[in-house]
Amino acid sequence: MNTHKQVPGLGIARLDGGGLAYRLADPLTIDAVGGLARQSWCHRLEVCDASSDGRRPAQFRAICELNGEPFVLIGRIGEGA
């Protein structure tokens, strides 16, 4: 398994510490996250709101497939790219 993956339009995602998903380093805007749902390579998208106390940022988790290889993409939602 590669330790990084080029994600179209989003840049490079690196394998997270647990080795179960690829994580984007920079947060995405809510519009960019919404755009994931329209991509043919993104099959499922889950969004989690930030905690009210600010300890947990808004996040997303997407089940994706590129070039026949399925993977999980995770990241934060905020003032990113």
mmCIF file of N, CA, C and O in Angstrom:
data_model
loop_
_atom_site.group_PDB
_atom_site.id
_atom_site.type_symbol
_atom_site.label_atom_id
_atom_site.label_comp_id
_atom_site.label_asym_id
_atom_site.label_seq_id
_atom_site.Cartn_x
_atom_site.Cartn_y
_atom_site.Cartn_z
ATOM 1 N N MET A 1 0.842 -1.178 0.000
ATOM 2 C CA MET A 1 0.000 0.000 0.000
ATOM 3 C C MET A 1 0.889 1.244 0.000
ATOM 4 O O MET A 1 1.820 1.338 0.787
ATOM 5 N N ASN A 2 0.587 2.178 -0.887
ATOM 6 C CA ASN A 2 1.339 3.433 -0.941
ATOM 7 C C ASN A 2 1.055 4.272 0.298
ATOM 8 O O ASN A 2 -0.029 4.219 0.862
ATOM 9 N N THR A 3 2.019 5.086 0.686
ATOM 10 C CA THR A 3 1.831 5.959 1.839
ATOM 11 C C THR A 3 1.204 7.291 1.457
ATOM 12 O O THR A 3 0.882 8.077 2.331
ATOM 13 N N HIS A 4 1.020 7.542 0.161
ATOM 14 C CA HIS A 4 0.341 8.756 -0.284
ATOM 15 C C HIS A 4 -0.463 8.454 -1.539
ATOM 16 O O HIS A 4 -0.222 7.468 -2.223
ATOM 17 N N LYS A 5 -1.450 9.306 -1.786
ATOM 18 C CA LYS A 5 -2.328 9.125 -2.938
ATOM 19 C C LYS A 5 -2.655 10.500 -3.504
ATOM 20 O O LYS A 5 -2.996 11.418 -2.759
ATOM 21 N N GLN A 6 -2.543 10.648 -4.813
ATOM 22 C CA GLN A 6 -2.923 11.879 -5.502
ATOM 23 C C GLN A 6 -4.431 11.838 -5.712
ATOM 24 O O GLN A 6 -4.944 10.966 -6.392
ATOM 25 N N VAL A 7 -5.131 12.784 -5.112
ATOM 26 C CA VAL A 7 -6.589 12.845 -5.212
ATOM 27 C C VAL A 7 -6.954 13.974 -6.170
ATOM 28 O O VAL A 7 -6.559 15.121 -5.940
ATOM 29 N N PRO A 8 -7.668 13.668 -7.257
ATOM 30 C CA PRO A 8 -7.976 14.679 -8.273
ATOM 31 C C PRO A 8 -8.624 15.929 -7.686
ATOM 32 O O PRO A 8 -9.620 15.855 -6.961
ATOM 33 N N GLY A 9 -8.034 17.070 -7.963
ATOM 34 C CA GLY A 9 -8.567 18.344 -7.531
ATOM 35 C C GLY A 9 -8.308 18.702 -6.073
ATOM 36 O O GLY A 9 -8.605 19.807 -5.650
ATOM 37 N N LEU A 10 -7.772 17.772 -5.293
ATOM 38 C CA LEU A 10 -7.564 18.014 -3.864
ATOM 39 C C LEU A 10 -6.110 17.937 -3.448
ATOM 40 O O LEU A 10 -5.754 18.386 -2.369
ATOM 41 N N GLY A 11 -5.278 17.349 -4.247
ATOM 42 C CA GLY A 11 -3.862 17.241 -3.919
ATOM 43 C C GLY A 11 -3.490 15.879 -3.368
ATOM 44 O O GLY A 11 -4.148 14.876 -3.640
ATOM 45 N N ILE A 12 -2.439 15.864 -2.577
ATOM 46 C CA ILE A 12 -1.901 14.615 -2.052
ATOM 47 C C ILE A 12 -2.461 14.341 -0.664
ATOM 48 O O ILE A 12 -2.470 15.211 0.201
ATOM 49 N N ALA A 13 -2.931 13.120 -0.473
ATOM 50 C CA ALA A 13 -3.388 12.653 0.839
ATOM 51 C C ALA A 13 -2.384 11.617 1.316
ATOM 52 O O ALA A 13 -1.885 10.811 0.537
ATOM 53 N N ARG A 14 -2.072 11.661 2.588
ATOM 54 C CA ARG A 14 -1.099 10.727 3.166
ATOM 55 C C ARG A 14 -1.807 9.702 4.033
ATOM 56 O O ARG A 14 -2.811 10.000 4.670
ATOM 57 N N LEU A 15 -1.243 8.513 4.067
ATOM 58 C CA LEU A 15 -1.785 7.445 4.896
ATOM 59 C C LEU A 15 -1.729 7.884 6.351
ATOM 60 O O LEU A 15 -0.699 8.365 6.822
ATOM 61 N N ASP A 16 -2.847 7.769 7.067
ATOM 62 C CA ASP A 16 -2.859 8.221 8.458
ATOM 63 C C ASP A 16 -2.114 7.237 9.360
ATOM 64 O O ASP A 16 -1.711 6.169 8.925
ATOM 65 N N GLY A 17 -1.920 7.620 10.600
ATOM 66 C CA GLY A 17 -1.125 6.837 11.545
ATOM 67 C C GLY A 17 -1.594 5.413 11.725
ATOM 68 O O GLY A 17 -0.793 4.511 11.920
ATOM 69 N N GLY A 18 -2.899 5.173 11.650
ATOM 70 C CA GLY A 18 -3.422 3.825 11.809
ATOM 71 C C GLY A 18 -3.323 2.995 10.547
ATOM 72 O O GLY A 18 -3.539 1.788 10.567
ATOM 73 N N GLY A 19 -2.990 3.636 9.442
ATOM 74 C CA GLY A 19 -2.847 2.922 8.177
ATOM 75 C C GLY A 19 -4.160 2.472 7.563
ATOM 76 O O GLY A 19 -4.179 1.617 6.695
ATOM 77 N N LEU A 20 -5.285 3.070 7.989
ATOM 78 C CA LEU A 20 -6.583 2.637 7.491
ATOM 79 C C LEU A 20 -7.219 3.600 6.499
ATOM 80 O O LEU A 20 -8.159 3.244 5.811
ATOM 81 N N ALA A 21 -6.719 4.822 6.441
ATOM 82 C CA ALA A 21 -7.314 5.832 5.574
ATOM 83 C C ALA A 21 -6.252 6.826 5.137
ATOM 84 O O ALA A 21 -5.194 6.941 5.754
ATOM 85 N N TYR A 22 -6.567 7.543 4.080
ATOM 86 C CA TYR A 22 -5.710 8.625 3.606
ATOM 87 C C TYR A 22 -6.279 9.933 4.126
ATOM 88 O O TYR A 22 -7.482 10.172 4.044
ATOM 89 N N ARG A 23 -5.419 10.799 4.666
ATOM 90 C CA ARG A 23 -5.845 12.053 5.267
ATOM 91 C C ARG A 23 -5.266 13.230 4.483
ATOM 92 O O ARG A 23 -4.080 13.267 4.180
ATOM 93 N N LEU A 24 -6.128 14.208 4.190
ATOM 94 C CA LEU A 24 -5.673 15.447 3.585
ATOM 95 C C LEU A 24 -5.099 16.333 4.673
ATOM 96 O O LEU A 24 -5.677 16.447 5.757
ATOM 97 N N ALA A 25 -3.967 16.967 4.412
ATOM 98 C CA ALA A 25 -3.303 17.795 5.418
ATOM 99 C C ALA A 25 -4.065 19.085 5.692
ATOM 100 O O ALA A 25 -4.206 19.498 6.841
ATOM 101 N N ASP A 26 -4.567 19.723 4.654
ATOM 102 C CA ASP A 26 -5.253 21.002 4.803
ATOM 103 C C ASP A 26 -6.760 20.795 4.831
ATOM 104 O O ASP A 26 -7.290 19.918 4.141
ATOM 105 N N PRO A 27 -7.468 21.609 5.602
ATOM 106 C CA PRO A 27 -8.933 21.506 5.608
ATOM 107 C C PRO A 27 -9.518 21.939 4.267
ATOM 108 O O PRO A 27 -8.909 22.720 3.538
ATOM 109 N N LEU A 28 -10.696 21.422 3.955
ATOM 110 C CA LEU A 28 -11.414 21.794 2.739
ATOM 111 C C LEU A 28 -12.563 22.723 3.101
ATOM 112 O O LEU A 28 -13.124 22.620 4.194
ATOM 113 N N THR A 29 -12.921 23.590 2.178
ATOM 114 C CA THR A 29 -14.111 24.412 2.382
ATOM 115 C C THR A 29 -15.333 23.507 2.283
ATOM 116 O O THR A 29 -15.275 22.407 1.716
ATOM 117 N N ILE A 30 -16.448 23.962 2.803
ATOM 118 C CA ILE A 30 -17.674 23.174 2.736
ATOM 119 C C ILE A 30 -18.090 22.965 1.278
ATOM 120 O O ILE A 30 -18.619 21.915 0.925
ATOM 121 N N ASP A 31 -17.808 23.934 0.410
ATOM 122 C CA ASP A 31 -18.119 23.772 -1.014
ATOM 123 C C ASP A 31 -17.290 22.660 -1.637
ATOM 124 O O ASP A 31 -17.795 21.882 -2.453
ATOM 125 N N ALA A 32 -16.014 22.584 -1.293
ATOM 126 C CA ALA A 32 -15.147 21.527 -1.825
ATOM 127 C C ALA A 32 -15.603 20.159 -1.338
ATOM 128 O O ALA A 32 -15.592 19.178 -2.095
ATOM 129 N N VAL A 33 -16.018 20.072 -0.089
ATOM 130 C CA VAL A 33 -16.512 18.801 0.445
ATOM 131 C C VAL A 33 -17.797 18.405 -0.274
ATOM 132 O O VAL A 33 -17.977 17.253 -0.661
ATOM 133 N N GLY A 34 -18.692 19.378 -0.492
ATOM 134 C CA GLY A 34 -19.916 19.103 -1.235
ATOM 135 C C GLY A 34 -19.627 18.637 -2.652
ATOM 136 O O GLY A 34 -20.344 17.807 -3.204
ATOM 137 N N GLY A 35 -18.556 19.157 -3.243
ATOM 138 C CA GLY A 35 -18.164 18.742 -4.584
ATOM 139 C C GLY A 35 -17.715 17.288 -4.652
ATOM 140 O O GLY A 35 -17.813 16.655 -5.702
ATOM 141 N N LEU A 36 -17.238 16.756 -3.541
ATOM 142 C CA LEU A 36 -16.839 15.344 -3.521
ATOM 143 C C LEU A 36 -18.013 14.436 -3.874
ATOM 144 O O LEU A 36 -17.848 13.431 -4.566
ATOM 145 N N ALA A 37 -19.196 14.783 -3.394
ATOM 146 C CA ALA A 37 -20.386 13.957 -3.632
ATOM 147 C C ALA A 37 -20.732 13.869 -5.117
ATOM 148 O O ALA A 37 -21.389 12.918 -5.546
ATOM 149 N N ARG A 38 -20.276 14.829 -5.904
ATOM 150 C CA ARG A 38 -20.562 14.837 -7.343
ATOM 151 C C ARG A 38 -19.491 14.135 -8.173
ATOM 152 O O ARG A 38 -19.631 14.009 -9.384
ATOM 153 N N GLN A 39 -18.421 13.689 -7.541
ATOM 154 C CA GLN A 39 -17.345 13.011 -8.263
ATOM 155 C C GLN A 39 -17.693 11.543 -8.487
ATOM 156 O O GLN A 39 -18.187 10.876 -7.578
ATOM 157 N N SER A 40 -17.425 11.044 -9.680
ATOM 158 C CA SER A 40 -17.746 9.646 -9.991
ATOM 159 C C SER A 40 -16.904 8.665 -9.178
ATOM 160 O O SER A 40 -17.316 7.538 -8.949
ATOM 161 N N TRP A 41 -15.748 9.100 -8.687
ATOM 162 C CA TRP A 41 -14.870 8.220 -7.923
ATOM 163 C C TRP A 41 -15.183 8.236 -6.430
ATOM 164 O O TRP A 41 -14.614 7.479 -5.655
ATOM 165 N N CYS A 42 -16.102 9.090 -5.996
ATOM 166 C CA CYS A 42 -16.504 9.158 -4.585
ATOM 167 C C CYS A 42 -17.862 8.466 -4.454
ATOM 168 O O CYS A 42 -18.855 8.910 -5.020
ATOM 169 N N HIS A 43 -17.912 7.374 -3.710
ATOM 170 C CA HIS A 43 -19.118 6.562 -3.638
ATOM 171 C C HIS A 43 -19.969 6.820 -2.399
ATOM 172 O O HIS A 43 -21.155 6.517 -2.394
ATOM 173 N N ARG A 44 -19.378 7.336 -1.347
ATOM 174 C CA ARG A 44 -20.125 7.624 -0.120
ATOM 175 C C ARG A 44 -19.413 8.744 0.627
ATOM 176 O O ARG A 44 -18.191 8.750 0.715
ATOM 177 N N LEU A 45 -20.184 9.668 1.169
ATOM 178 C CA LEU A 45 -19.613 10.800 1.880
ATOM 179 C C LEU A 45 -20.358 10.993 3.192
ATOM 180 O O LEU A 45 -21.585 11.079 3.204
ATOM 181 N N GLU A 46 -19.624 11.031 4.285
ATOM 182 C CA GLU A 46 -20.190 11.289 5.605
ATOM 183 C C GLU A 46 -19.562 12.567 6.145
ATOM 184 O O GLU A 46 -18.352 12.751 6.053
ATOM 185 N N VAL A 47 -20.386 13.439 6.724
ATOM 186 C CA VAL A 47 -19.914 14.700 7.285
ATOM 187 C C VAL A 47 -20.305 14.746 8.751
ATOM 188 O O VAL A 47 -21.420 14.383 9.119
ATOM 189 N N CYS A 48 -19.370 15.189 9.588
ATOM 190 C CA CYS A 48 -19.598 15.302 11.025
ATOM 191 C C CYS A 48 -19.373 16.752 11.435
ATOM 192 O O CYS A 48 -18.321 17.323 11.152
ATOM 193 N N ASP A 49 -20.363 17.341 12.104
ATOM 194 C CA ASP A 49 -20.243 18.727 12.575
ATOM 195 C C ASP A 49 -19.160 18.851 13.635
ATOM 196 O O ASP A 49 -18.827 17.887 14.317
ATOM 197 N N ALA A 50 -18.684 20.064 13.809
ATOM 198 C CA ALA A 50 -17.735 20.361 14.889
ATOM 199 C C ALA A 50 -18.462 20.264 16.223
ATOM 200 O O ALA A 50 -19.681 20.454 16.295
ATOM 201 N N SER A 51 -17.724 19.979 17.267
ATOM 202 C CA SER A 51 -18.328 19.944 18.600
ATOM 203 C C SER A 51 -18.625 21.376 19.053
ATOM 204 O O SER A 51 -17.943 22.324 18.642
ATOM 205 N N SER A 52 -19.617 21.531 19.885
ATOM 206 C CA SER A 52 -20.014 22.871 20.326
ATOM 207 C C SER A 52 -18.942 23.551 21.174
ATOM 208 O O SER A 52 -18.872 24.779 21.229
ATOM 209 N N ASP A 53 -18.080 22.759 21.819
ATOM 210 C CA ASP A 53 -17.018 23.352 22.636
ATOM 211 C C ASP A 53 -15.748 23.635 21.828
ATOM 212 O O ASP A 53 -14.768 24.135 22.364
ATOM 213 N N GLY A 54 -15.754 23.292 20.525
ATOM 214 C CA GLY A 54 -14.621 23.575 19.658
ATOM 215 C C GLY A 54 -13.469 22.589 19.754
ATOM 216 O O GLY A 54 -12.441 22.774 19.112
ATOM 217 N N ARG A 55 -13.632 21.539 20.521
ATOM 218 C CA ARG A 55 -12.539 20.562 20.674
ATOM 219 C C ARG A 55 -12.395 19.632 19.474
ATOM 220 O O ARG A 55 -11.328 19.092 19.243
ATOM 221 N N ARG A 56 -13.486 19.416 18.757
ATOM 222 C CA ARG A 56 -13.442 18.548 17.579
ATOM 223 C C ARG A 56 -13.894 19.360 16.372
ATOM 224 O O ARG A 56 -14.999 19.880 16.358
ATOM 225 N N PRO A 57 -13.038 19.474 15.347
ATOM 226 C CA PRO A 57 -13.430 20.242 14.157
ATOM 227 C C PRO A 57 -14.435 19.461 13.303
ATOM 228 O O PRO A 57 -14.589 18.245 13.459
ATOM 229 N N ALA A 58 -15.108 20.167 12.415
ATOM 230 C CA ALA A 58 -15.968 19.496 11.438
ATOM 231 C C ALA A 58 -15.067 18.622 10.564
ATOM 232 O O ALA A 58 -13.952 19.005 10.219
ATOM 233 N N GLN A 59 -15.550 17.431 10.241
ATOM 234 C CA GLN A 59 -14.754 16.471 9.486
ATOM 235 C C GLN A 59 -15.596 15.773 8.433
ATOM 236 O O GLN A 59 -16.822 15.795 8.503
ATOM 237 N N PHE A 60 -14.916 15.146 7.477
ATOM 238 C CA PHE A 60 -15.610 14.320 6.497
ATOM 239 C C PHE A 60 -14.883 12.998 6.343
ATOM 240 O O PHE A 60 -13.702 12.875 6.659
ATOM 241 N N ARG A 61 -15.602 12.019 5.847
ATOM 242 C CA ARG A 61 -15.051 10.694 5.550
ATOM 243 C C ARG A 61 -15.715 10.245 4.260
ATOM 244 O O ARG A 61 -16.939 10.286 4.145
ATOM 245 N N ALA A 62 -14.915 9.866 3.285
ATOM 246 C CA ALA A 62 -15.443 9.472 1.986
ATOM 247 C C ALA A 62 -14.905 8.099 1.593
ATOM 248 O O ALA A 62 -13.725 7.811 1.803
ATOM 249 N N ILE A 63 -15.780 7.278 1.046
ATOM 250 C CA ILE A 63 -15.379 5.988 0.475
ATOM 251 C C ILE A 63 -15.182 6.242 -1.016
ATOM 252 O O ILE A 63 -16.108 6.671 -1.711
ATOM 253 N N CYS A 64 -13.965 6.018 -1.493
ATOM 254 C CA CYS A 64 -13.599 6.380 -2.863
ATOM 255 C C CYS A 64 -12.980 5.202 -3.606
ATOM 256 O O CYS A 64 -12.586 4.204 -3.000
ATOM 257 N N GLU A 65 -12.863 5.365 -4.913
ATOM 258 C CA GLU A 65 -12.175 4.380 -5.740
ATOM 259 C C GLU A 65 -11.543 5.089 -6.925
ATOM 260 O O GLU A 65 -12.234 5.771 -7.692
ATOM 261 N N LEU A 66 -10.221 4.957 -7.047
ATOM 262 C CA LEU A 66 -9.483 5.512 -8.179
ATOM 263 C C LEU A 66 -8.695 4.400 -8.844
ATOM 264 O O LEU A 66 -8.020 3.625 -8.159
ATOM 265 N N ASN A 67 -8.795 4.319 -10.161
ATOM 266 C CA ASN A 67 -8.059 3.310 -10.937
ATOM 267 C C ASN A 67 -8.285 1.907 -10.381
ATOM 268 O O ASN A 67 -7.356 1.109 -10.289
ATOM 269 N N GLY A 68 -9.521 1.620 -9.969
ATOM 270 C CA GLY A 68 -9.859 0.293 -9.474
ATOM 271 C C GLY A 68 -9.411 0.006 -8.053
ATOM 272 O O GLY A 68 -9.600 -1.098 -7.561
ATOM 273 N N GLU A 69 -8.823 0.988 -7.371
ATOM 274 C CA GLU A 69 -8.347 0.791 -5.998
ATOM 275 C C GLU A 69 -9.238 1.552 -5.012
ATOM 276 O O GLU A 69 -9.252 2.775 -4.993
ATOM 277 N N PRO A 70 -9.994 0.834 -4.169
ATOM 278 C CA PRO A 70 -10.818 1.505 -3.172
ATOM 279 C C PRO A 70 -9.966 2.040 -2.020
ATOM 280 O O PRO A 70 -8.931 1.469 -1.678
ATOM 281 N N PHE A 71 -10.409 3.155 -1.442
ATOM 282 C CA PHE A 71 -9.714 3.735 -0.292
ATOM 283 C C PHE A 71 -10.661 4.656 0.469
ATOM 284 O O PHE A 71 -11.708 5.058 -0.040
ATOM 285 N N VAL A 72 -10.303 4.958 1.685
ATOM 286 C CA VAL A 72 -11.058 5.886 2.523
ATOM 287 C C VAL A 72 -10.275 7.196 2.572
ATOM 288 O O VAL A 72 -9.065 7.195 2.792
ATOM 289 N N LEU A 73 -10.977 8.306 2.376
ATOM 290 C CA LEU A 73 -10.369 9.631 2.424
ATOM 291 C C LEU A 73 -11.004 10.389 3.580
ATOM 292 O O LEU A 73 -12.231 10.444 3.688
ATOM 293 N N ILE A 74 -10.177 10.953 4.456
ATOM 294 C CA ILE A 74 -10.684 11.716 5.583
ATOM 295 C C ILE A 74 -10.030 13.091 5.621
ATOM 296 O O ILE A 74 -8.935 13.281 5.082
ATOM 297 N N GLY A 75 -10.714 14.037 6.239
ATOM 298 C CA GLY A 75 -10.143 15.373 6.357
ATOM 299 C C GLY A 75 -11.023 16.276 7.191
ATOM 300 O O GLY A 75 -12.121 15.915 7.609
ATOM 301 N N ARG A 76 -10.515 17.471 7.410
ATOM 302 C CA ARG A 76 -11.220 18.484 8.188
ATOM 303 C C ARG A 76 -11.952 19.429 7.249
ATOM 304 O O ARG A 76 -11.567 19.601 6.098
ATOM 305 N N ILE A 77 -12.982 20.064 7.772
ATOM 306 C CA ILE A 77 -13.738 21.065 7.030
ATOM 307 C C ILE A 77 -13.477 22.408 7.710
ATOM 308 O O ILE A 77 -13.563 22.515 8.928
ATOM 309 N N GLY A 78 -13.112 23.396 6.920
ATOM 310 C CA GLY A 78 -12.826 24.696 7.506
ATOM 311 C C GLY A 78 -12.448 25.705 6.457
ATOM 312 O O GLY A 78 -12.975 25.700 5.365
ATOM 313 N N GLU A 79 -11.482 26.504 6.776
ATOM 314 C CA GLU A 79 -11.040 27.592 5.901
ATOM 315 C C GLU A 79 -9.930 27.153 4.967
ATOM 316 O O GLU A 79 -9.023 27.901 4.671
ATOM 317 N N GLY A 80 -9.977 25.924 4.487
ATOM 318 C CA GLY A 80 -8.912 25.365 3.659
ATOM 319 C C GLY A 80 -8.938 25.855 2.238
ATOM 320 O O GLY A 80 -9.492 26.894 1.923
ATOM 321 N N ALA A 81 -8.348 25.050 1.375
ATOM 322 C CA ALA A 81 -8.131 25.385 -0.030
ATOM 323 C C ALA A 81 -9.351 25.875 -0.745
ATOM 324 O O ALA A 81 -10.421 25.488 -0.599
#
